Amino acid sequence: MGYKSEGRMASYTMSQLADPGKKKALCARLARVEGQLRGVQRLIDGDADCEKIAQQLAAARKALDKSFFTMVGCMIEQDDLSGDHVAQMLAKFA
């Protein structure tokens, strides 16, 4: 139960992060991603090998993907959205 309904827009319910523990965990994960991206910037500024930069970018991308899918999982657990809407959202953003 990580989300609460906020109202109707179009034909679906908007949700938002409501569970303080899940919100804190997501923010912590995003802070780690932020650190990874700063590290990538340092690698680029320091003329690091392109393969090393690509490796770090891939790690940051995977961390963002995990954050996204964790959030979607919370929405499904909360049952705020229909299966069709979740599928549309995944097609749009994933």
PDB file of C-alpha atoms in Angstrom:
ATOM      1  CA  MET A   1       0.000   0.000   0.000  1.00  0.00           C
ATOM      2  CA  GLY A   2       2.244   2.761  -1.232  1.00  0.00           C
ATOM      3  CA  TYR A   3      -0.116   5.032  -3.078  1.00  0.00           C
ATOM      4  CA  LYS A   4      -3.302   6.918  -2.444  1.00  0.00           C
ATOM      5  CA  SER A   5      -5.915   8.022  -4.914  1.00  0.00           C
ATOM      6  CA  GLU A   6      -6.116  11.703  -5.613  1.00  0.00           C
ATOM      7  CA  GLY A   7      -9.101  11.918  -7.934  1.00  0.00           C
ATOM      8  CA  ARG A   8     -10.150  11.198 -11.475  1.00  0.00           C
ATOM      9  CA  MET A   9      -8.589  12.600 -14.611  1.00  0.00           C
ATOM     10  CA  ALA A  10      -9.781  11.353 -17.961  1.00  0.00           C
ATOM     11  CA  SER A  11     -10.817   7.747 -17.327  1.00  0.00           C
ATOM     12  CA  TYR A  12      -8.239   6.689 -14.746  1.00  0.00           C
ATOM     13  CA  THR A  13      -7.343   7.379 -11.134  1.00  0.00           C
ATOM     14  CA  MET A  14      -4.215   9.376 -10.385  1.00  0.00           C
ATOM     15  CA  SER A  15      -2.076   7.933  -7.614  1.00  0.00           C
ATOM     16  CA  GLN A  16       0.659   9.328  -5.461  1.00  0.00           C
ATOM     17  CA  LEU A  17       3.233   7.925  -3.110  1.00  0.00           C
ATOM     18  CA  ALA A  18       1.629   7.846   0.335  1.00  0.00           C
ATOM     19  CA  ASP A  19       3.471   5.190   2.363  1.00  0.00           C
ATOM     20  CA  PRO A  20       6.270   7.028   4.223  1.00  0.00           C
ATOM     21  CA  GLY A  21       8.534   3.957   4.258  1.00  0.00           C
ATOM     22  CA  LYS A  22       8.208   3.358   0.534  1.00  0.00           C
ATOM     23  CA  LYS A  23       8.653   7.060  -0.184  1.00  0.00           C
ATOM     24  CA  LYS A  24      11.844   7.122   1.907  1.00  0.00           C
ATOM     25  CA  ALA A  25      13.181   3.973   0.210  1.00  0.00           C
ATOM     26  CA  LEU A  26      12.471   5.366  -3.267  1.00  0.00           C
ATOM     27  CA  CYS A  27      14.141   8.681  -2.428  1.00  0.00           C
ATOM     28  CA  ALA A  28      17.183   6.824  -1.056  1.00  0.00           C
ATOM     29  CA  ARG A  29      17.412   4.741  -4.232  1.00  0.00           C
ATOM     30  CA  LEU A  30      17.184   7.883  -6.370  1.00  0.00           C
ATOM     31  CA  ALA A  31      19.892   9.565  -4.278  1.00  0.00           C
ATOM     32  CA  ARG A  32      22.165   6.604  -5.062  1.00  0.00           C
ATOM     33  CA  VAL A  33      21.358   6.984  -8.764  1.00  0.00           C
ATOM     34  CA  GLU A  34      22.154  10.676  -8.484  1.00  0.00           C
ATOM     35  CA  GLY A  35      25.539   9.742  -7.026  1.00  0.00           C
ATOM     36  CA  GLN A  36      26.121   7.274  -9.851  1.00  0.00           C
ATOM     37  CA  LEU A  37      25.379   9.964 -12.427  1.00  0.00           C
ATOM     38  CA  ARG A  38      27.758  12.391 -10.756  1.00  0.00           C
ATOM     39  CA  GLY A  39      30.364   9.647 -10.925  1.00  0.00           C
ATOM     40  CA  VAL A  40      29.704   9.263 -14.653  1.00  0.00           C
ATOM     41  CA  GLN A  41      30.193  12.994 -15.094  1.00  0.00           C
ATOM     42  CA  ARG A  42      33.544  12.749 -13.283  1.00  0.00           C
ATOM     43  CA  LEU A  43      34.560   9.861 -15.535  1.00  0.00           C
ATOM     44  CA  ILE A  44      33.712  11.901 -18.618  1.00  0.00           C
ATOM     45  CA  ASP A  45      35.513  14.989 -17.299  1.00  0.00           C
ATOM     46  CA  GLY A  46      38.509  12.803 -16.448  1.00  0.00           C
ATOM     47  CA  ASP A  47      38.645  11.331 -19.963  1.00  0.00           C
ATOM     48  CA  ALA A  48      37.910   7.803 -18.737  1.00  0.00           C
ATOM     49  CA  ASP A  49      37.606   4.872 -21.092  1.00  0.00           C
ATOM     50  CA  CYS A  50      34.282   4.849 -22.969  1.00  0.00           C
ATOM     51  CA  GLU A  51      33.569   1.251 -21.914  1.00  0.00           C
ATOM     52  CA  LYS A  52      33.875   2.199 -18.240  1.00  0.00           C
ATOM     53  CA  ILE A  53      31.526   5.153 -18.797  1.00  0.00           C
ATOM     54  CA  ALA A  54      29.041   2.910 -20.612  1.00  0.00           C
ATOM     55  CA  GLN A  55      29.187   0.385 -17.764  1.00  0.00           C
ATOM     56  CA  GLN A  56      28.349   3.052 -15.206  1.00  0.00           C
ATOM     57  CA  LEU A  57      25.568   4.493 -17.367  1.00  0.00           C
ATOM     58  CA  ALA A  58      24.064   1.018 -17.716  1.00  0.00           C
ATOM     59  CA  ALA A  59      24.169   0.561 -13.929  1.00  0.00           C
ATOM     60  CA  ALA A  60      22.404   3.893 -13.391  1.00  0.00           C
ATOM     61  CA  ARG A  61      19.804   3.018 -16.028  1.00  0.00           C
ATOM     62  CA  LYS A  62      19.112  -0.329 -14.348  1.00  0.00           C
ATOM     63  CA  ALA A  63      18.738   1.398 -10.974  1.00  0.00           C
ATOM     64  CA  LEU A  64      16.217   3.835 -12.469  1.00  0.00           C
ATOM     65  CA  ASP A  65      14.343   0.963 -14.099  1.00  0.00           C
ATOM     66  CA  LYS A  66      14.168  -0.852 -10.771  1.00  0.00           C
ATOM     67  CA  SER A  67      12.810   2.307  -9.139  1.00  0.00           C
ATOM     68  CA  PHE A  68      10.157   2.643 -11.835  1.00  0.00           C
ATOM     69  CA  PHE A  69       9.027  -0.965 -11.602  1.00  0.00           C
ATOM     70  CA  THR A  70       8.983  -0.833  -7.803  1.00  0.00           C
ATOM     71  CA  MET A  71       6.665   2.162  -8.033  1.00  0.00           C
ATOM     72  CA  VAL A  72       4.425   0.379 -10.534  1.00  0.00           C
ATOM     73  CA  GLY A  73       4.355  -2.631  -8.209  1.00  0.00           C
ATOM     74  CA  CYS A  74       3.133  -0.401  -5.394  1.00  0.00           C
ATOM     75  CA  MET A  75       0.375   0.918  -7.630  1.00  0.00           C
ATOM     76  CA  ILE A  76      -0.693  -2.621  -8.473  1.00  0.00           C
ATOM     77  CA  GLU A  77      -0.613  -3.638  -4.789  1.00  0.00           C
ATOM     78  CA  GLN A  78      -2.760  -0.643  -3.922  1.00  0.00           C
ATOM     79  CA  ASP A  79      -5.112  -1.605  -6.759  1.00  0.00           C
ATOM     80  CA  ASP A  80      -5.513   2.062  -7.675  1.00  0.00           C
ATOM     81  CA  LEU A  81      -5.408   1.402 -11.393  1.00  0.00           C
ATOM     82  CA  SER A  82      -7.023  -1.059 -13.741  1.00  0.00           C
ATOM     83  CA  GLY A  83      -4.877  -3.662 -15.437  1.00  0.00           C
ATOM     84  CA  ASP A  84      -5.486  -1.894 -18.745  1.00  0.00           C
ATOM     85  CA  HIS A  85      -4.189   1.387 -17.391  1.00  0.00           C
ATOM     86  CA  VAL A  86      -1.081  -0.248 -15.913  1.00  0.00           C
ATOM     87  CA  ALA A  87      -0.423  -1.900 -19.301  1.00  0.00           C
ATOM     88  CA  GLN A  88      -0.856   1.448 -21.080  1.00  0.00           C
ATOM     89  CA  MET A  89       1.493   3.129 -18.619  1.00  0.00           C
ATOM     90  CA  LEU A  90       4.117   0.412 -19.049  1.00  0.00           C
ATOM     91  CA  ALA A  91       3.872   0.712 -22.839  1.00  0.00           C
ATOM     92  CA  LYS A  92       4.209   4.476 -22.598  1.00  0.00           C
ATOM     93  CA  PHE A  93       7.022   4.759 -20.047  1.00  0.00           C
ATOM     94  CA  ALA A  94       8.846   1.444 -19.891  1.00  0.00           C
TER      95      ALA A  94
END
